[in-house]
Amino acid sequence: MKQRSTPQRRLVMQAVSELEGHPSAEEIYLRAVQLCPGIGRATVYRCLKLLVLEGRLRRVGLSDAADRYDRKTQPHYHLRCERCGALIDLAVPYLAGLDANVGRHTQFEIHRHILIFEGLCPDCRQRAGNHR
Amino acid sequence: MKQRSTPQRRLVMQAVSELEGHPSAEEIYLRAVQLCPGIGRATVYRCLKLLVLEGRLRRVGLSDAADRYDRKTQPHYHLRCERCGALIDLAVPYLAGLDANVGRHTQFEIHRHILIFEGLCPDCRQRAGNHR
DNA sequence: GTGGCTGCAAAATGTTTGCACGGAT
DNA sequence: ATCCGTGCAAACATTTTGCAGCCAC
């Protein structure tokens, strides 16, 4: 199964690039529709999946909201506001030794780890403080 | 809103306790039905939510599968097999300093972090090795 | 008798799949 | 001619919600 570079594929990549931060599939779809009316949601989902497989995008899975997509594919962590849902990249150094460490203590073969910090962003923090 | 201790609430807690590991809401529901035919799915979901709120259970959210519930409520990390979905607790010490550290570097008020390791469990590892 | 709790069915959400068509190789 | 990609709608999985009735306080 050889894959083609279709206009839609390029367009989805472009939509992600134009959207700042970590857009969801729906946000990417809405932007893609602007660029190419008629594109289908399923196509966007399929393209995103392929782009992640190719390593051109990274999927940030959230347990209680739609997944987000990230142009930055190198390992890094995320910070999320539990009130407004904002998701931002963290500059904290990647804890490369953790995987080997856990592998040594369990019979698992560790491939990666996912680390997400949760709390309140400055805006929500202030808003929360005000009506307390 | 004062809350009552109902038979269903106790039963859901019992079902979680009887099931080993980290059952999903559906697994808990199925066990609950055995103990009390007629209990509804929605009731199980509502009870789980309340029990988590009370701090008697911990919810382990997974981005690509149903959430799991954990009787162990103290902070700890998880290890997940990406092939069979097995989820187990990790004994790795909790990195308590991380939150303060990230808080110092971002304007966020950090409340917690979620750390999940992913890889292959011993069984799946062997199975994967065999047909390679 | 007020207000939370239950069970049911329906809704909501996010994502995947079946299918027929169309285009590229 | 084959096979991949597309658009649409329907299916799917998980969780939440609206609502009527019930039970405990």
Short mmCIF file of C-alpha atoms (C1' of nucleotides) in Angstrom, two decimals:
data_model
loop_
_atom_site.label_atom_id
_atom_site.label_comp_id
_atom_site.label_asym_id
_atom_site.label_seq_id
_atom_site.Cartn_x
_atom_site.Cartn_y
_atom_site.Cartn_z
CA MET A 1 0.00 0.00 0.00
CA LYS A 2 1.87 2.94 -1.38
CA GLN A 3 0.47 6.26 -0.45
CA ARG A 4 -0.20 9.27 -2.55
CA SER A 5 0.18 12.90 -1.75
CA THR A 6 -3.26 14.22 -2.41
CA PRO A 7 -4.51 17.79 -2.33
CA GLN A 8 -6.57 16.92 0.76
CA ARG A 9 -3.57 15.53 2.60
CA ARG A 10 -1.58 18.67 1.90
CA LEU A 11 -4.54 20.79 2.81
CA VAL A 12 -5.00 19.14 6.20
CA MET A 13 -1.33 19.67 6.93
CA GLN A 14 -1.70 23.29 5.90
CA ALA A 15 -4.75 23.76 8.09
CA VAL A 16 -2.87 22.42 11.10
CA SER A 17 0.04 24.71 10.34
CA GLU A 18 -2.18 27.75 10.07
CA LEU A 19 -3.98 27.07 13.31
CA GLU A 20 -1.93 28.03 16.29
CA GLY A 21 -1.40 25.74 19.20
CA HIS A 22 -3.03 22.35 19.33
CA PRO A 23 -6.18 22.20 17.24
CA SER A 24 -8.69 19.40 17.48
CA ALA A 25 -9.82 17.36 14.49
CA GLU A 26 -13.00 19.42 14.36
CA GLU A 27 -11.10 22.72 14.33
CA ILE A 28 -8.85 21.38 11.61
CA TYR A 29 -11.89 20.25 9.65
CA LEU A 30 -13.51 23.67 9.91
CA ARG A 31 -10.35 25.38 8.67
CA ALA A 32 -9.99 22.81 5.90
CA VAL A 33 -13.54 23.47 4.74
CA GLN A 34 -12.69 27.14 4.36
CA LEU A 35 -9.74 26.24 2.18
CA CYS A 36 -11.64 23.59 0.25
CA PRO A 37 -15.40 23.56 0.62
CA GLY A 38 -16.69 20.06 0.14
CA ILE A 39 -13.95 18.21 1.97
CA GLY A 40 -15.45 15.63 4.29
CA ARG A 41 -14.92 15.15 7.99
CA ALA A 42 -13.93 11.54 7.45
CA THR A 43 -11.23 12.60 5.03
CA VAL A 44 -9.79 14.95 7.62
CA TYR A 45 -9.76 12.18 10.20
CA ARG A 46 -8.14 9.80 7.73
CA CYS A 47 -5.52 12.31 6.71
CA LEU A 48 -4.70 13.14 10.29
CA LYS A 49 -4.22 9.48 11.06
CA LEU A 50 -1.89 9.09 8.09
CA LEU A 51 0.07 12.21 8.91
CA VAL A 52 0.59 10.95 12.45
CA LEU A 53 1.71 7.59 11.06
CA GLU A 54 4.17 9.34 8.77
CA GLY A 55 5.51 11.22 11.75
CA ARG A 56 4.59 14.62 10.38
CA LEU A 57 2.15 15.31 13.21
CA ARG A 58 1.80 14.20 16.77
CA ARG A 59 -1.48 13.30 18.35
CA VAL A 60 -2.09 14.47 21.89
CA GLY A 61 -4.75 12.23 23.33
CA LEU A 62 -6.93 13.63 26.08
CA SER A 63 -9.17 11.37 28.08
CA ASP A 64 -12.04 13.78 28.48
CA ALA A 65 -11.98 15.91 25.36
CA ALA A 66 -11.26 15.61 21.67
CA ASP A 67 -7.71 14.74 20.75
CA ARG A 68 -5.42 17.54 19.66
CA TYR A 69 -2.78 17.63 16.98
CA ASP A 70 0.67 19.07 17.36
CA ARG A 71 3.12 20.08 14.64
CA LYS A 72 5.97 19.64 17.10
CA THR A 73 6.78 15.95 16.84
CA GLN A 74 9.79 15.72 19.11
CA PRO A 75 9.09 14.26 22.56
CA HIS A 76 7.83 16.90 24.92
CA TYR A 77 5.22 17.38 27.59
CA HIS A 78 2.00 19.32 27.82
CA LEU A 79 0.26 21.58 30.22
CA ARG A 80 -3.48 21.84 30.24
CA CYS A 81 -5.92 24.20 31.86
CA GLU A 82 -8.66 22.17 33.46
CA ARG A 83 -11.09 25.05 33.23
CA CYS A 84 -10.78 26.36 29.68
CA GLY A 85 -9.04 23.41 28.08
CA ALA A 86 -6.05 25.39 26.84
CA LEU A 87 -3.16 23.11 25.95
CA ILE A 88 0.39 24.34 25.67
CA ASP A 89 3.81 22.83 25.11
CA LEU A 90 6.18 22.63 28.02
CA ALA A 91 9.88 23.36 27.91
CA VAL A 92 10.61 20.96 30.77
CA PRO A 93 13.40 18.62 29.67
CA TYR A 94 12.29 15.20 28.53
CA LEU A 95 12.91 12.56 31.18
CA ALA A 96 14.65 10.11 28.90
CA GLY A 97 15.82 7.81 31.67
CA LEU A 98 12.36 7.05 32.98
CA ASP A 99 11.46 4.47 30.37
CA ALA A 100 14.57 2.37 30.91
CA ASN A 101 14.07 2.68 34.63
CA VAL A 102 10.51 1.41 34.52
CA GLY A 103 11.52 -1.30 32.07
CA ARG A 104 14.07 -2.56 34.54
CA HIS A 105 11.45 -2.83 37.27
CA THR A 106 8.67 -4.48 35.31
CA GLN A 107 8.75 -7.12 32.63
CA PHE A 108 7.34 -4.61 30.18
CA GLU A 109 9.08 -3.33 27.09
CA ILE A 110 8.52 0.41 27.45
CA HIS A 111 8.05 2.42 24.30
CA ARG A 112 7.19 5.85 25.62
CA HIS A 113 5.55 7.76 28.38
CA ILE A 114 2.94 10.45 28.38
CA LEU A 115 3.11 13.27 30.87
CA ILE A 116 0.48 15.96 31.13
CA PHE A 117 0.30 18.62 33.80
CA GLU A 118 -3.07 19.96 34.78
CA GLY A 119 -4.09 23.11 36.57
CA LEU A 120 -5.30 26.62 35.93
CA CYS A 121 -3.94 28.93 33.27
CA PRO A 122 -3.21 32.53 34.29
CA ASP A 123 -6.56 33.81 32.97
CA CYS A 124 -8.69 31.17 34.62
CA ARG A 125 -6.62 31.41 37.76
CA GLN A 126 -7.41 35.07 38.06
CA ARG A 127 -11.06 34.55 37.22
CA ALA A 128 -11.28 31.77 39.79
CA GLY A 129 -9.60 33.93 42.41
CA ASN A 130 -12.05 36.77 41.86
CA HIS A 131 -15.21 34.96 42.75
CA ARG A 132 -13.89 33.10 45.72
CA MET B 1 -27.11 18.67 48.19
CA LYS B 2 -26.50 16.11 50.86
CA GLN B 3 -25.85 12.70 49.56
CA ARG B 4 -27.21 9.41 50.63
CA SER B 5 -25.59 6.04 50.87
CA THR B 6 -27.81 3.95 48.69
CA PRO B 7 -27.67 0.22 48.05
CA GLN B 8 -26.58 0.95 44.48
CA ARG B 9 -23.73 3.15 45.61
CA ARG B 10 -22.47 0.48 47.94
CA LEU B 11 -22.95 -2.13 45.29
CA VAL B 12 -20.88 -0.27 42.72
CA MET B 13 -18.10 0.11 45.25
CA GLN B 14 -18.33 -3.59 45.98
CA ALA B 15 -18.21 -4.47 42.29
CA VAL B 16 -15.04 -2.42 41.84
CA SER B 17 -13.49 -4.09 44.85
CA GLU B 18 -14.29 -7.54 43.60
CA LEU B 19 -12.90 -6.91 40.16
CA GLU B 20 -9.16 -7.05 40.13
CA GLY B 21 -7.05 -4.38 38.58
CA HIS B 22 -8.62 -1.45 36.81
CA PRO B 23 -12.09 -2.24 35.52
CA SER B 24 -13.95 -0.04 33.07
CA ALA B 25 -17.42 1.34 33.74
CA GLU B 26 -18.88 -1.37 31.51
CA GLU B 27 -17.09 -4.14 33.39
CA ILE B 28 -18.27 -2.67 36.66
CA TYR B 29 -21.79 -2.46 35.29
CA LEU B 30 -21.74 -6.10 34.23
CA ARG B 31 -20.56 -7.19 37.66
CA ALA B 32 -23.12 -4.93 39.31
CA VAL B 33 -25.91 -6.48 37.26
CA GLN B 34 -24.92 -9.91 38.55
CA LEU B 35 -25.19 -8.64 42.11
CA CYS B 36 -28.37 -6.70 41.47
CA PRO B 37 -30.23 -7.45 38.26
CA GLY B 38 -32.11 -4.39 37.15
CA ILE B 39 -29.51 -1.80 38.02
CA GLY B 40 -29.09 0.65 35.15
CA ARG B 41 -25.97 1.66 33.31
CA ALA B 42 -26.62 5.32 34.06
CA THR B 43 -26.78 4.59 37.76
CA VAL B 44 -23.40 2.91 37.61
CA TYR B 45 -21.93 5.90 35.81
CA ARG B 46 -23.50 8.29 38.30
CA CYS B 47 -22.27 6.29 41.27
CA LEU B 48 -18.77 6.08 39.86
CA LYS B 49 -18.71 9.83 39.41
CA LEU B 50 -19.84 10.38 42.97
CA LEU B 51 -17.39 7.87 44.38
CA VAL B 52 -14.56 9.60 42.55
CA LEU B 53 -15.78 12.94 43.89
CA GLU B 54 -15.82 11.53 47.41
CA GLY B 55 -12.27 10.34 46.90
CA ARG B 56 -13.13 6.68 47.35
CA LEU B 57 -12.12 5.80 43.80
CA ARG B 58 -9.73 7.23 41.28
CA ARG B 59 -10.54 7.56 37.62
CA VAL B 60 -7.80 6.68 35.17
CA GLY B 61 -8.66 8.42 31.93
CA LEU B 62 -7.39 6.91 28.71
CA SER B 63 -7.57 8.82 25.48
CA ASP B 64 -8.29 5.86 23.24
CA ALA B 65 -10.28 3.50 25.40
CA ALA B 66 -12.89 3.54 28.12
CA ASP B 67 -11.84 5.05 31.42
CA ARG B 68 -10.78 2.71 34.17
CA TYR B 69 -11.39 2.91 37.89
CA ASP B 70 -8.82 2.32 40.58
CA ARG B 71 -9.37 1.55 44.25
CA LYS B 72 -5.91 2.90 45.00
CA THR B 73 -6.48 6.62 45.39
CA GLN B 74 -3.03 7.79 46.41
CA PRO B 75 -1.01 9.43 43.64
CA HIS B 76 0.75 6.86 41.53
CA TYR B 77 1.52 6.12 37.92
CA HIS B 78 0.31 3.56 35.44
CA LEU B 79 1.74 1.25 32.89
CA ARG B 80 -0.28 0.18 29.92
CA CYS B 81 0.15 -2.48 27.29
CA GLU B 82 -0.55 -0.95 23.92
CA ARG B 83 -1.47 -4.29 22.45
CA CYS B 84 -3.84 -5.90 24.95
CA GLY B 85 -4.79 -2.82 26.94
CA ALA B 86 -3.67 -4.21 30.30
CA LEU B 87 -3.25 -1.47 32.87
CA ILE B 88 -1.20 -1.90 36.00
CA ASP B 89 -0.05 0.25 38.88
CA LEU B 90 3.54 1.29 39.04
CA ALA B 91 5.70 1.39 42.14
CA VAL B 92 7.86 4.18 40.76
CA PRO B 93 8.05 6.95 43.37
CA TYR B 94 5.75 9.89 42.77
CA LEU B 95 7.65 12.88 41.42
CA ALA B 96 6.28 15.40 43.87
CA GLY B 97 8.65 18.18 42.90
CA LEU B 98 7.57 18.30 39.28
CA ASP B 99 4.41 20.31 39.82
CA ALA B 100 6.12 23.08 41.76
CA ASN B 101 8.87 23.10 39.18
CA VAL B 102 6.50 23.55 36.28
CA GLY B 103 4.51 26.11 38.22
CA ARG B 104 7.65 28.17 38.66
CA HIS B 105 8.28 28.18 34.93
CA THR B 106 4.79 28.92 33.63
CA GLN B 107 2.12 31.18 35.02
CA PHE B 108 -0.05 28.17 35.68
CA GLU B 109 -1.26 26.96 39.02
CA ILE B 110 -0.45 23.27 38.77
CA HIS B 111 -2.78 20.85 40.49
CA ARG B 112 -1.44 17.49 39.39
CA HIS B 113 0.24 15.58 36.65
CA ILE B 114 -0.65 12.42 34.86
CA LEU B 115 2.05 10.00 33.84
CA ILE B 116 1.37 6.85 31.89
CA PHE B 117 3.98 4.52 30.46
CA GLU B 118 3.15 2.59 27.35
CA GLY B 119 4.69 -0.50 25.86
CA LEU B 120 4.28 -4.23 25.66
CA CYS B 121 3.41 -6.48 28.57
CA PRO B 122 5.43 -9.69 28.97
CA ASP B 123 2.79 -11.82 27.23
CA CYS B 124 2.34 -9.54 24.25
CA ARG B 125 6.06 -8.97 24.07
CA GLN B 126 6.67 -12.67 23.67
CA ARG B 127 3.86 -13.05 21.19
CA ALA B 128 5.15 -10.11 19.18
CA GLY B 129 8.69 -11.50 19.24
CA ASN B 130 7.54 -14.88 17.96
CA HIS B 131 6.06 -13.79 14.69
CA ARG B 132 8.72 -11.34 13.72
"C1'" DG C 1 -43.73 16.97 50.47
"C1'" DT C 2 -39.16 18.17 48.99
"C1'" DG C 3 -35.27 16.72 46.93
"C1'" DG C 4 -31.99 13.44 45.88
"C1'" DC C 5 -31.79 8.65 43.55
"C1'" DT C 6 -33.18 5.33 40.15
"C1'" DG C 7 -34.14 3.19 35.55
"C1'" DC C 8 -35.07 3.86 31.00
"C1'" DA C 9 -34.51 5.76 26.64
"C1'" DA C 10 -32.72 9.28 24.01
"C1'" DA C 11 -29.09 12.52 23.19
"C1'" DA C 12 -24.46 13.97 22.87
"C1'" DT C 13 -19.75 13.48 21.58
"C1'" DG C 14 -15.86 12.04 18.97
"C1'" DT C 15 -14.31 8.90 15.77
"C1'" DT C 16 -14.55 4.97 12.47
"C1'" DT C 17 -16.50 2.28 8.78
"C1'" DG C 18 -19.17 0.66 4.53
"C1'" DC C 19 -19.96 1.86 0.15
"C1'" DA C 20 -20.00 3.58 -4.51
"C1'" DC C 21 -17.60 6.57 -7.36
"C1'" DG C 22 -13.67 8.83 -9.43
"C1'" DG C 23 -8.84 9.52 -10.52
"C1'" DA C 24 -4.11 8.26 -10.74
"C1'" DT C 25 -0.79 4.84 -12.05
"C1'" DA D 1 -7.58 -2.52 -14.76
"C1'" DT D 2 -6.25 -1.86 -10.33
"C1'" DC D 3 -6.15 0.28 -6.15
"C1'" DC D 4 -6.03 4.07 -3.35
"C1'" DG D 5 -8.59 8.25 -1.88
"C1'" DT D 6 -12.82 10.68 -1.34
"C1'" DG D 7 -17.51 12.13 0.36
"C1'" DC D 8 -21.48 10.80 2.45
"C1'" DA D 9 -24.17 8.63 5.74
"C1'" DA D 10 -24.52 5.31 8.99
"C1'" DA D 11 -22.38 2.89 12.66
"C1'" DC D 12 -19.89 2.84 16.76
"C1'" DA D 13 -18.29 3.40 21.68
"C1'" DT D 14 -18.61 5.80 25.70
"C1'" DT D 15 -20.79 8.83 28.61
"C1'" DT D 16 -24.42 12.21 29.80
"C1'" DT D 17 -29.05 13.93 30.13
"C1'" DG D 18 -34.27 14.42 30.45
"C1'" DC D 19 -37.85 12.66 32.66
"C1'" DA D 20 -41.28 10.23 35.47
"C1'" DG D 21 -41.70 7.75 39.48
"C1'" DC D 22 -39.96 6.42 44.08
"C1'" DC D 23 -38.07 6.45 48.56
"C1'" DA D 24 -36.00 8.44 52.50
"C1'" DC D 25 -35.88 12.18 55.38
#
